[in-house]
Short mmCIF file of C-alpha atoms and ligand atoms in Angstrom, two decimals:
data_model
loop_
_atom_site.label_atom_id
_atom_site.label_comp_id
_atom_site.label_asym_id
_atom_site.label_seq_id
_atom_site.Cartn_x
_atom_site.Cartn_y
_atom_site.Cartn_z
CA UNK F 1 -142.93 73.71 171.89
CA UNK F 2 -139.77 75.73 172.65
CA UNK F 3 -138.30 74.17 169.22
CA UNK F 4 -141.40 75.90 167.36
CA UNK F 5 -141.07 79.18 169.23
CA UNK F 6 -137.56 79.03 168.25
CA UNK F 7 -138.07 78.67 164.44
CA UNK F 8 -141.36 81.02 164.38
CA UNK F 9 -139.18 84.04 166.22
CA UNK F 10 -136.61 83.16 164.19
CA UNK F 11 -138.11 83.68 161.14
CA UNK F 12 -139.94 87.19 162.25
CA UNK F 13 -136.55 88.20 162.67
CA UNK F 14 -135.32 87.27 159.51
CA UNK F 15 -138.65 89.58 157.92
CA UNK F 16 -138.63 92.16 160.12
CA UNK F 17 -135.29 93.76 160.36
CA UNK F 18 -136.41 97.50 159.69
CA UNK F 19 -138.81 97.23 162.27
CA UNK F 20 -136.34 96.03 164.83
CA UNK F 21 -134.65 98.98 163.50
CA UNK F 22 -137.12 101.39 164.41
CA UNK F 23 -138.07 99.71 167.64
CA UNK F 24 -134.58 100.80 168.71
CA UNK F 25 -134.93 104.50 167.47
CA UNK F 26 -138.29 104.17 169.21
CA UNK F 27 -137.04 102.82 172.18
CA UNK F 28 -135.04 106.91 172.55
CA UNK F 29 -138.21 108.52 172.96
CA UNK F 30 -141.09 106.46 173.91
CA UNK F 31 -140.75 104.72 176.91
CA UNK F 32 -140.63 100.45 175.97
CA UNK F 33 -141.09 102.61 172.07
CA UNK F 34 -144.80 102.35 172.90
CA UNK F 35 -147.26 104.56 173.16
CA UNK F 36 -150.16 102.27 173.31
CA UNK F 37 -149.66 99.29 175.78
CA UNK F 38 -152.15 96.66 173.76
CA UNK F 39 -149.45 96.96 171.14
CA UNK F 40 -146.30 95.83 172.50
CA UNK F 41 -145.17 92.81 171.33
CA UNK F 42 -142.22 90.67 171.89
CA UNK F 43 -138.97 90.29 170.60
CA UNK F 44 -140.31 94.05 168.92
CA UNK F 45 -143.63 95.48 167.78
CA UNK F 46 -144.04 95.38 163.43
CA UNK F 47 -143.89 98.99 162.40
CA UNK F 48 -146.75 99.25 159.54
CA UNK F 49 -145.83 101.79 157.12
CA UNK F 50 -149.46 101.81 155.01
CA UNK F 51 -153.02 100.35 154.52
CA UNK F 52 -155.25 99.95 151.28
CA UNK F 53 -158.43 98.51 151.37
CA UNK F 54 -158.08 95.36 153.37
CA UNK F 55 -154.20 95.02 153.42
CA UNK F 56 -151.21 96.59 155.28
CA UNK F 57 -147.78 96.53 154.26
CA UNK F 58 -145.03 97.07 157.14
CA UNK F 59 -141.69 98.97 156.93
CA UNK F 60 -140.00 95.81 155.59
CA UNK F 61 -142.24 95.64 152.73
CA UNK F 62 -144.56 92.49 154.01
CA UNK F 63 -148.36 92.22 152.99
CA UNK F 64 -151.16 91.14 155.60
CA UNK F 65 -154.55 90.67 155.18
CA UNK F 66 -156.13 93.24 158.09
CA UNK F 67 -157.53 91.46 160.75
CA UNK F 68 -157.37 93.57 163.66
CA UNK F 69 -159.59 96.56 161.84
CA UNK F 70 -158.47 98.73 164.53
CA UNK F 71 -159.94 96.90 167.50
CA UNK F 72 -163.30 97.89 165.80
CA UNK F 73 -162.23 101.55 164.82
CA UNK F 74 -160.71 100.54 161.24
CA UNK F 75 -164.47 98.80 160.27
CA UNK F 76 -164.29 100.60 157.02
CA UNK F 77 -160.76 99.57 155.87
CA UNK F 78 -157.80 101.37 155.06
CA UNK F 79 -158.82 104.35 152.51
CA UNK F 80 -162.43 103.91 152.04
CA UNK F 81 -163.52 106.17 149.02
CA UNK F 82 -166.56 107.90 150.74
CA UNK F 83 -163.99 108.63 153.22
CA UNK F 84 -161.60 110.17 151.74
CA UNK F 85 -164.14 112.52 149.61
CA UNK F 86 -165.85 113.71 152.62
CA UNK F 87 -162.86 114.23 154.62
CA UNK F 88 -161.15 116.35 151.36
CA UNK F 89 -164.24 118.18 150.64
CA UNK F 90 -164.44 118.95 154.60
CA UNK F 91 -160.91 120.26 154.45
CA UNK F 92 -161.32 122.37 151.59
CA UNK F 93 -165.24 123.81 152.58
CA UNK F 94 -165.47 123.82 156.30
CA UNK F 95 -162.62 123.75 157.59
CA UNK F 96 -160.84 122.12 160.91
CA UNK F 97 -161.78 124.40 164.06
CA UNK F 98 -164.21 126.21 164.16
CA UNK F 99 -164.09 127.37 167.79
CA UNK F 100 -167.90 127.49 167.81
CA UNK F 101 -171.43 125.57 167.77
CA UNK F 102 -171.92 124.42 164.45
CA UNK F 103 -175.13 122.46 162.63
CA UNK F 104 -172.69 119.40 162.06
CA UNK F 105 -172.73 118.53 165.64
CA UNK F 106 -176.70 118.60 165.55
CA UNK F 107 -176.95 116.44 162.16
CA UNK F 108 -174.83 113.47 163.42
CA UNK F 109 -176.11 113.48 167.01
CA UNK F 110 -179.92 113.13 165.39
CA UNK F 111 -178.85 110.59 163.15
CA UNK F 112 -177.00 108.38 165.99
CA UNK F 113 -179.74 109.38 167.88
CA UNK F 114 -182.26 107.56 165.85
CA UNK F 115 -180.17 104.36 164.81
CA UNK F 116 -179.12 103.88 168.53
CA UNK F 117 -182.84 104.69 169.65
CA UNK F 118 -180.65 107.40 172.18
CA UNK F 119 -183.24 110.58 174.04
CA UNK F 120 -179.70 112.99 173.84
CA UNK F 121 -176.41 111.98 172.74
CA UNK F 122 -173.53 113.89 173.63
CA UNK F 123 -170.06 113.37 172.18
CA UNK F 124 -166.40 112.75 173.64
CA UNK F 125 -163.14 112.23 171.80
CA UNK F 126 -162.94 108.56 172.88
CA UNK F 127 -164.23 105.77 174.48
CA UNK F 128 -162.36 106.07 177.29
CA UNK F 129 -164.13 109.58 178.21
CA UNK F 130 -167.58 108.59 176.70
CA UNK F 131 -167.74 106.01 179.74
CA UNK F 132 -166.30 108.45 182.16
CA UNK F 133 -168.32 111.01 181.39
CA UNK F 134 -171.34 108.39 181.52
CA UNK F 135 -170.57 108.06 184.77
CA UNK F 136 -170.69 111.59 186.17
CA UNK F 137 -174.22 111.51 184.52
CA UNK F 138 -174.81 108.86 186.61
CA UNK F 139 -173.41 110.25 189.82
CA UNK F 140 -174.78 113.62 189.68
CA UNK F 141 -178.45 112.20 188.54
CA UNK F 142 -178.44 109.62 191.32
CA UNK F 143 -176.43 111.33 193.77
CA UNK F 144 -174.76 108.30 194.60
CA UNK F 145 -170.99 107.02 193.98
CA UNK F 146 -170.44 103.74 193.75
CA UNK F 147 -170.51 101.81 190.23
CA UNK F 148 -171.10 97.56 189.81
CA UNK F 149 -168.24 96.70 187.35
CA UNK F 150 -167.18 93.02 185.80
CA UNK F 151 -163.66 91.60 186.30
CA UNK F 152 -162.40 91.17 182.97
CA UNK F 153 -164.16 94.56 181.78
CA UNK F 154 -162.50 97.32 179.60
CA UNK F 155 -164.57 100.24 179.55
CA UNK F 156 -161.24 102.71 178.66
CA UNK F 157 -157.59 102.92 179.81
CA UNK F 158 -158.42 104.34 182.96
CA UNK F 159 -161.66 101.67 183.43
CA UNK F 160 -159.49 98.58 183.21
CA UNK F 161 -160.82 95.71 184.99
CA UNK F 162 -158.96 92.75 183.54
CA UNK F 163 -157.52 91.08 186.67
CA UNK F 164 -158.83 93.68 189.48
CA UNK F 165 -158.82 97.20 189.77
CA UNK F 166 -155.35 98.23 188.49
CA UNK F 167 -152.78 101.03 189.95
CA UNK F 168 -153.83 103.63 186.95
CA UNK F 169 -157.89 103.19 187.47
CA UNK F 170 -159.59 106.07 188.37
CA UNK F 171 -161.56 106.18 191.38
CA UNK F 172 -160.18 103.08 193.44
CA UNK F 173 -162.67 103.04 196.13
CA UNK F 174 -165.98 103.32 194.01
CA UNK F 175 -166.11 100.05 192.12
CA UNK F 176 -168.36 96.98 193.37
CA UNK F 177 -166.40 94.29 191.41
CA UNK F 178 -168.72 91.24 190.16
CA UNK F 179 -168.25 88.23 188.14
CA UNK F 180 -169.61 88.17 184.53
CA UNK F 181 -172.90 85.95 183.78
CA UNK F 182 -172.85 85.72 187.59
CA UNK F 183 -176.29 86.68 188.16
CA UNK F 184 -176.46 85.93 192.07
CA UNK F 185 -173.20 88.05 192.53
CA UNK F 186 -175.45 90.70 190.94
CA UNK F 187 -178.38 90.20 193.85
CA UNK F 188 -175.73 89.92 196.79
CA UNK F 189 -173.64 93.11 195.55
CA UNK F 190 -176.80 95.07 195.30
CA UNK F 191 -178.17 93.30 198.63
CA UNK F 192 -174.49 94.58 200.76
CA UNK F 193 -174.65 97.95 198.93
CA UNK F 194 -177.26 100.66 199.20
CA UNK F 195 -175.23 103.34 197.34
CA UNK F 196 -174.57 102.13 193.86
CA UNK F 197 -174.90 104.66 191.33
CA UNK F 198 -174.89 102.24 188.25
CA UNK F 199 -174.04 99.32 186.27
CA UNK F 200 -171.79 99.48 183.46
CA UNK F 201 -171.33 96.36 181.14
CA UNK F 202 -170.90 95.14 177.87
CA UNK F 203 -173.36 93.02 176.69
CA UNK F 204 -170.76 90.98 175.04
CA UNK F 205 -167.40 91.74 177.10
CA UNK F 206 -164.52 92.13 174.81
CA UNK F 207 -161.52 92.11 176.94
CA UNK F 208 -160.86 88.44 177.72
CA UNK F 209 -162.95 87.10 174.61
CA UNK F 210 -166.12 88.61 173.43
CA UNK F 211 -167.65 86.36 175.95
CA UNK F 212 -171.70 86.96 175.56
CA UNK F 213 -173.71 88.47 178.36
CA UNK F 214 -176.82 85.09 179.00
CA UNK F 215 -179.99 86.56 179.44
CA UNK F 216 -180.67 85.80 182.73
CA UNK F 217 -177.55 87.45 183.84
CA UNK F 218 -178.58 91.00 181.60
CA UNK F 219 -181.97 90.42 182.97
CA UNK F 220 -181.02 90.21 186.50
CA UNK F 221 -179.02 93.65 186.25
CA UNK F 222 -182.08 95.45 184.99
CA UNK F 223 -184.22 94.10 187.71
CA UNK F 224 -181.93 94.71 190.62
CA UNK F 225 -181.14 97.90 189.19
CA UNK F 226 -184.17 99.56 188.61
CA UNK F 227 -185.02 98.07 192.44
CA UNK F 228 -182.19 99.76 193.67
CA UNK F 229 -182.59 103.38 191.96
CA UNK F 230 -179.43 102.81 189.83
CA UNK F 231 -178.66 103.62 186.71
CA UNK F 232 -177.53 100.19 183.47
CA UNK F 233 -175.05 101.46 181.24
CA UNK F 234 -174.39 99.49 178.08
CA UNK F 235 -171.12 99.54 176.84
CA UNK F 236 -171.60 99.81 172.76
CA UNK F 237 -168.31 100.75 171.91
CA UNK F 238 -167.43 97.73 170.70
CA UNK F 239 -170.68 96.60 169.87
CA UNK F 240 -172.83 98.61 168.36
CA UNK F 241 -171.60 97.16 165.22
CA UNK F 242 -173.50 93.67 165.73
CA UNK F 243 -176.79 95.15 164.77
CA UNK F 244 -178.67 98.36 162.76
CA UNK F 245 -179.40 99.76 166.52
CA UNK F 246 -176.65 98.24 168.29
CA UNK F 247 -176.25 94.73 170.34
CA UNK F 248 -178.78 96.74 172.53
CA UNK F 249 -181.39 96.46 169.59
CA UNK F 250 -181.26 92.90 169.98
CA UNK F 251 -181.58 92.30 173.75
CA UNK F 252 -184.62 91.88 175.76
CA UNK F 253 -183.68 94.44 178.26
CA UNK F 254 -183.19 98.00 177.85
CA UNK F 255 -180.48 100.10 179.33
CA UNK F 256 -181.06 103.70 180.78
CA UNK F 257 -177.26 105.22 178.82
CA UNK F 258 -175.15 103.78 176.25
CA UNK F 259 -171.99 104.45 175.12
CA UNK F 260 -170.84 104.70 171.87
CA UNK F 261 -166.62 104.76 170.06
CA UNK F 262 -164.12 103.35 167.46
CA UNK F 263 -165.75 103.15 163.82
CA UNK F 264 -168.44 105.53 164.74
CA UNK F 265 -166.01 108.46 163.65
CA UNK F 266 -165.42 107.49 160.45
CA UNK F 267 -161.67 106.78 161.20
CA UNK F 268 -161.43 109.66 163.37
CA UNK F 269 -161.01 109.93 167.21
CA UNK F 270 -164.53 109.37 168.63
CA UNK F 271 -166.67 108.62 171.66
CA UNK F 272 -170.65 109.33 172.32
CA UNK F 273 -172.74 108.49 174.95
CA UNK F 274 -176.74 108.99 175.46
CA UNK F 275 -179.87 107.20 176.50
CA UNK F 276 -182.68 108.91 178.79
CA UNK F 277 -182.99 112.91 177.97
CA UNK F 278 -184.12 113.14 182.04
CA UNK F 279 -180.26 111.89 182.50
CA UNK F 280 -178.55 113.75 180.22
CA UNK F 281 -179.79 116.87 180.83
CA UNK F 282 -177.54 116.82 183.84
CA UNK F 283 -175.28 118.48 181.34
CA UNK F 284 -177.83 121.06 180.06
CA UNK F 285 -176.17 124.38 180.06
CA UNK F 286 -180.11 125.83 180.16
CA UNK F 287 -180.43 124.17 183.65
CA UNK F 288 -179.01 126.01 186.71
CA UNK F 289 -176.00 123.95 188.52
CA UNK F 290 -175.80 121.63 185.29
CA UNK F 291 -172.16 119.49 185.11
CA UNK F 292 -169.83 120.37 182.55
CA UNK F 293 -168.06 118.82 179.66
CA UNK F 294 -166.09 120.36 177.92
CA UNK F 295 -163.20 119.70 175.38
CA UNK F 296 -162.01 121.15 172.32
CA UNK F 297 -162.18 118.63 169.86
CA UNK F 298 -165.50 117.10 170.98
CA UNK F 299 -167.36 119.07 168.16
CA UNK F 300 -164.44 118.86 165.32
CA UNK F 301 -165.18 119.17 161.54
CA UNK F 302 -163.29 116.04 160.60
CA UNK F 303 -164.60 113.39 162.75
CA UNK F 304 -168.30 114.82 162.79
CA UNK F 305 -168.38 114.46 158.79
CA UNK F 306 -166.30 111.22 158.67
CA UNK F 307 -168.78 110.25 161.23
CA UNK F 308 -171.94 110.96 159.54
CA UNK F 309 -170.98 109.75 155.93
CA UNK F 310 -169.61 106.44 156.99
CA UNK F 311 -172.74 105.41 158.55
CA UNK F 312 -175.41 106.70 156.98
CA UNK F 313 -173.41 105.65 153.48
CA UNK F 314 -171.57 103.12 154.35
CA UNK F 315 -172.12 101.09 157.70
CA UNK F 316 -176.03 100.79 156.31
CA UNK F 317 -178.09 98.11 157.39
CA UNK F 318 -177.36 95.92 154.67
CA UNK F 319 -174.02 95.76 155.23
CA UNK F 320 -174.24 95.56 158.77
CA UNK F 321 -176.06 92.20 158.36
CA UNK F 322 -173.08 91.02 155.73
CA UNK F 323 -170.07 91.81 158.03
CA UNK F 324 -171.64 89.97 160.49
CA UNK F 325 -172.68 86.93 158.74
CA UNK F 326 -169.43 86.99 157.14
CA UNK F 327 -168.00 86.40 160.85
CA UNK F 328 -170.19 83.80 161.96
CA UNK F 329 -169.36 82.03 158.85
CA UNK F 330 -165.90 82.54 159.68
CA UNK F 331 -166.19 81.46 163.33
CA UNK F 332 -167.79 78.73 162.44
CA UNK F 333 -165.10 77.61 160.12
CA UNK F 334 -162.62 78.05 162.91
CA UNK F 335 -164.36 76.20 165.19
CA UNK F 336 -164.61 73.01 163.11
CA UNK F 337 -160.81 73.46 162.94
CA UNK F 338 -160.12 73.77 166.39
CA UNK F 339 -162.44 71.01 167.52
CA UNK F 340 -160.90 68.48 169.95
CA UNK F 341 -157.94 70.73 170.65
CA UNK F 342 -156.67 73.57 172.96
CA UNK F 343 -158.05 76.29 170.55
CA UNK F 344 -161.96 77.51 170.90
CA UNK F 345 -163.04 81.17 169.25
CA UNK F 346 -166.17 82.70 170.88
CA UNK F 347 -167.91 85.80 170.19
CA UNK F 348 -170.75 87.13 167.77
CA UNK F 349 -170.87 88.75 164.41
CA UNK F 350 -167.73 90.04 163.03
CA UNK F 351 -165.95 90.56 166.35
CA UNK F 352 -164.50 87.31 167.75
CA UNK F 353 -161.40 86.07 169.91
CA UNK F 354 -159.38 82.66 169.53
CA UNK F 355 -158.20 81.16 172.77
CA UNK F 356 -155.60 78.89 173.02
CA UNK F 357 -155.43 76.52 176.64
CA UNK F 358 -153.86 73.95 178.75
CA UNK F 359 -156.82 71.95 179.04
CA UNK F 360 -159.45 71.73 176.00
CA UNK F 361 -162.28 74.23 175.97
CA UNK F 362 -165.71 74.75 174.49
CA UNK F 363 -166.61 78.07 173.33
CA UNK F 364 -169.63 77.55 175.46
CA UNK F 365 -167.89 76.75 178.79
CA UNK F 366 -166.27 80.27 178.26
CA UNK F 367 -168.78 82.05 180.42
CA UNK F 368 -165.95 85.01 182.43
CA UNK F 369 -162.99 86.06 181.52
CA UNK F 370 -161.32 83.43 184.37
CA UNK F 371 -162.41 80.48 182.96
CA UNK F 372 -159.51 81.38 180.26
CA UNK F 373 -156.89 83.11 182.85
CA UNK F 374 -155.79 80.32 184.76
CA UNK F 375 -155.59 77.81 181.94
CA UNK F 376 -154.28 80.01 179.15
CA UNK F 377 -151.46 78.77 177.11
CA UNK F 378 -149.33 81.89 176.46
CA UNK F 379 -146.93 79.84 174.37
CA UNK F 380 -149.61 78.34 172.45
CA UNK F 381 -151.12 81.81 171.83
CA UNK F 382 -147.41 83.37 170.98
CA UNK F 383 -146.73 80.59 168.76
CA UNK F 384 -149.86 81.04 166.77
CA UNK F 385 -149.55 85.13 166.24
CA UNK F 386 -145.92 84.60 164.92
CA UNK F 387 -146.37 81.80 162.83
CA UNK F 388 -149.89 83.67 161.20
CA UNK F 389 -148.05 87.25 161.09
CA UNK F 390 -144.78 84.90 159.09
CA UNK F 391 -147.66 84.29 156.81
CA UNK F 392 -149.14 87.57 155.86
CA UNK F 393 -151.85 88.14 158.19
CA UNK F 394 -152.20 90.80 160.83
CA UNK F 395 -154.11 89.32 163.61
CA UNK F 396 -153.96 90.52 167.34
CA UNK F 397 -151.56 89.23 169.51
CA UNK F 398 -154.74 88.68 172.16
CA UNK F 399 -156.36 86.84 170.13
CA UNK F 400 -158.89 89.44 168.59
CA UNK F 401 -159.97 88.69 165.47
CA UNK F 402 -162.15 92.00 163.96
CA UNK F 403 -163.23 92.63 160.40
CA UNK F 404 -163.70 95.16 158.36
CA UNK F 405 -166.47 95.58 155.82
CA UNK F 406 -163.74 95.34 152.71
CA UNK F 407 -161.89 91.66 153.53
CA UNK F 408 -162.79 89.50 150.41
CA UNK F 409 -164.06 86.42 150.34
CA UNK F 410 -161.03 84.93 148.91
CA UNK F 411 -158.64 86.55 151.72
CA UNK F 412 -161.10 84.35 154.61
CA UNK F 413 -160.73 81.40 152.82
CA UNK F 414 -156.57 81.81 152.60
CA UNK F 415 -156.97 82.71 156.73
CA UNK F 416 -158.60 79.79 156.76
CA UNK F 417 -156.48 77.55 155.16
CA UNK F 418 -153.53 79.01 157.45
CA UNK F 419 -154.97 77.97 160.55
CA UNK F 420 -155.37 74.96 159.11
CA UNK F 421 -151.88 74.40 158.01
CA UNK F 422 -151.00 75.71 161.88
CA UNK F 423 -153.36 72.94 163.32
CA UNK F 424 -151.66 70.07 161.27
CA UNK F 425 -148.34 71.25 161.78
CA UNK F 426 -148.38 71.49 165.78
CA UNK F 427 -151.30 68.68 166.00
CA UNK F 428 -148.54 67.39 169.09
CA UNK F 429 -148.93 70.61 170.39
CA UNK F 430 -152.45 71.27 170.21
C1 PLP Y 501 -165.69 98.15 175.33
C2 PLP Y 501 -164.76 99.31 175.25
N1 PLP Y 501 -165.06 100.42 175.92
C3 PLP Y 501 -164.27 101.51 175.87
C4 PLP Y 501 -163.11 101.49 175.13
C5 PLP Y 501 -162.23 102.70 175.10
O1 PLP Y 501 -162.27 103.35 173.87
P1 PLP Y 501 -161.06 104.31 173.43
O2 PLP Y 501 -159.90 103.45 173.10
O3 PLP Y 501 -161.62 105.06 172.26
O4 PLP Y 501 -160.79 105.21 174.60
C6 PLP Y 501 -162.77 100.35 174.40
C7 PLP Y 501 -161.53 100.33 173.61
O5 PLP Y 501 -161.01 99.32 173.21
C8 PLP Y 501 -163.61 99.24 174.46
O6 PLP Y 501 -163.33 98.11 173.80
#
């Protein structure tokens, strides 16, 4: 193993000098020259100069197929043509700030109203602050402050929940942490605690594999909440992509708030949340002692066209169902790869997550985030991103594996054959 590590860092050395460069210059004004933690990687980050369609080239000059797509925000590729029109023609028309209630604001909040079957929608600049701002609905509407959470959750950078409740989280006190798919830690956490406010959750968690929700487990937080007088909150920020209405279109229970990010703004920073108008009008400015949200961008030109065009043009139905057959194909693939080694991929649709471990998994015994932690090989995992990035695709160093709507064919069968080549090269290994 260390022999392979050797060679594979070795050789992302020997491609990547300018961004070793620049990961010193960085290194002068961002502290670790990071500004976004999930990036960092190790001996240096690859600086990416540009993308095109389904490609990236980095500061060196090397060519990857895109598989990241942005963590879900870069759905449309790099320079989609609808895009780029809108976003020109909003430059040149409307104009950036308008400092001011406009009719674009309206438009897209009816039309995600009506795909995501939402009451009242109102929008954020991120994820992050869609969930947080969830929240406060839920606080203020139920009058009540603490919130059931899932270990291995990542509702935003200050709603971290991968191995506990870290240092930066907000509100230390208020979360009521449960296992996922653990539906008798559900009952017992809502049997010891009278005060919960809500339940947020993603009905497939990301964070820790795009691990799917079972339907007893989803079922059982409806129940007990509705018993209990709090509020489910489904996490679509990742998800809404899986389906025309959202994963939530597909499930057999309905939450009371969703929230929405990532692609949804067209490339642009975005967040939404909405659900039941008798919540949300906690924020109504027409109703004496409402909550506020504010913030300055939350109604921007840019994003609120972007927005609009790329899914009523682009993210449509039809190609909603292609993406995501495209990834179960791919999955599927993978796993007939992996099979009988320490590599599994789980998750649904386009958005999916390779695992590498100790012992040998099935995709199916992958139930919470912890039935990876304690058996993860980070070697295994370290030598696989190096060895695929060597080879011209951008995957995530986490495992992530997200397309966008753009990746040919022909570019899924080359990943393909890749893995392959990894598998029978380390078969020791693996
Ligand atoms: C499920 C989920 N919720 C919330 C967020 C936060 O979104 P943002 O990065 O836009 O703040 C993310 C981001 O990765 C996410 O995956």
């Amino acid at each position: 193993m260390e022999l392979a590590l050797q060679n594979a860092v070795t050789r992302f050395q020997e491609l990547h000098p300018e961004s070793r460069r620049l990961h010193e210059l960085a290194l002068e004004s961002l502290p670790g020259g990071n500004t976004r933690t999930l990036l960092h990687t190790a001996p240096f980050p690859v600086f990416m100069r540009k993308g095109e369609g389904s490609q990236l080239w980095d500061e060196d000059g090397n060519k990857y197929y895109d598989l990241v797509g942005e963590l879900s925000a870069g759905l449309f590729g790099h320079s989609h043509p609808t895009l780029q029109k809108v976003l020109t023609d909003t430059i040149q028309n409307v104009g950036l700030s308008l400092g001011a209630t406009n009719v674009y604001e309206q438009q897209y909040a009816s039309l995600l109203c009506k795909r995501f079957g939402l009451e009242r929608l109102r929008f954020t600049n991120s994820g992050t602050e869609a969930n947080l701002h969830c929240l406060a609905a839920a606080r203020k509407f139920t009058g009540r402050r603490k919130v059931m959470v899932f270990r291995g959750a990542y509702h935003g950078s200050v709603l971290s929940f991968g191995d506990g409740i870290p240092e930066n989280n907000v509100d230390q006190n208020d979360w009521v942490l449960v296992q996922y798919n653990d539906s008798n830690g559900v009952q017992e956490a809502f049997a010891q605690h009278d005060d919960i406010a809500a339940v947020i959750l993603e009905g497939i968690q990301g964070s820790g594999g795009f691990i799917s929700g079972s339907t007893d487990f989803l079922r059982t937080i409806r129940e007990q909440s509705e018993k209990a007088g709090a509020l489910m909150i489904l996490d679509e920020v990742m998800t809404s992509r899986l389906a025309p209405g959202g994963l939530k279109e597909t499930l057999e229970v309905k939450p009371d708030l969703v929230t929405l990010g990532k692609y949804l703004g067209g490339g642009l920073p975005f967040g939404a949340f909405g659900g039941r108008q008798d919540i949300m009008d906690v924020f109504s400015p027409l109703t004496p002692g409402a909550l506020a949200h504010s913030g300055t961008f939350q109604n921007n030109t840019l994003m609120l066209h972007a927005g609009y065009a790329g899914l009523s043009e682009v993210y449509t139905p039809k190609v909603v169902h292609a993406c995501n057959s495209q990834g179960d194909d791919l999955r599927r693939r993978l796993q007939q790869i992996f099979a009988g080694s320490k590599f599994c991929v789980t998750g649904q649709g386009s958005l999916m997550y390779i695992h590498a471990t100790e012992t040998r998994l099935l995709p199916e015994q992958i139930t919470r985030r912890d039935d990876v932690g304690a058996v993860e090989s980070t070697e295994l995992k370290k030598l696989f991103w190096l060895e695929l990035v060597n080879a011209g695709f951008w995957v995530q160093i986490r495992g992530a594996i997200i397309l966008n709507i753009v990746t040919p064919a022909s570019a899924i069968d080359a990943f393909v054959a890749a893995v392959e080549g990894f598998c029978s090269r380390h078969r020791d290994l693996i």
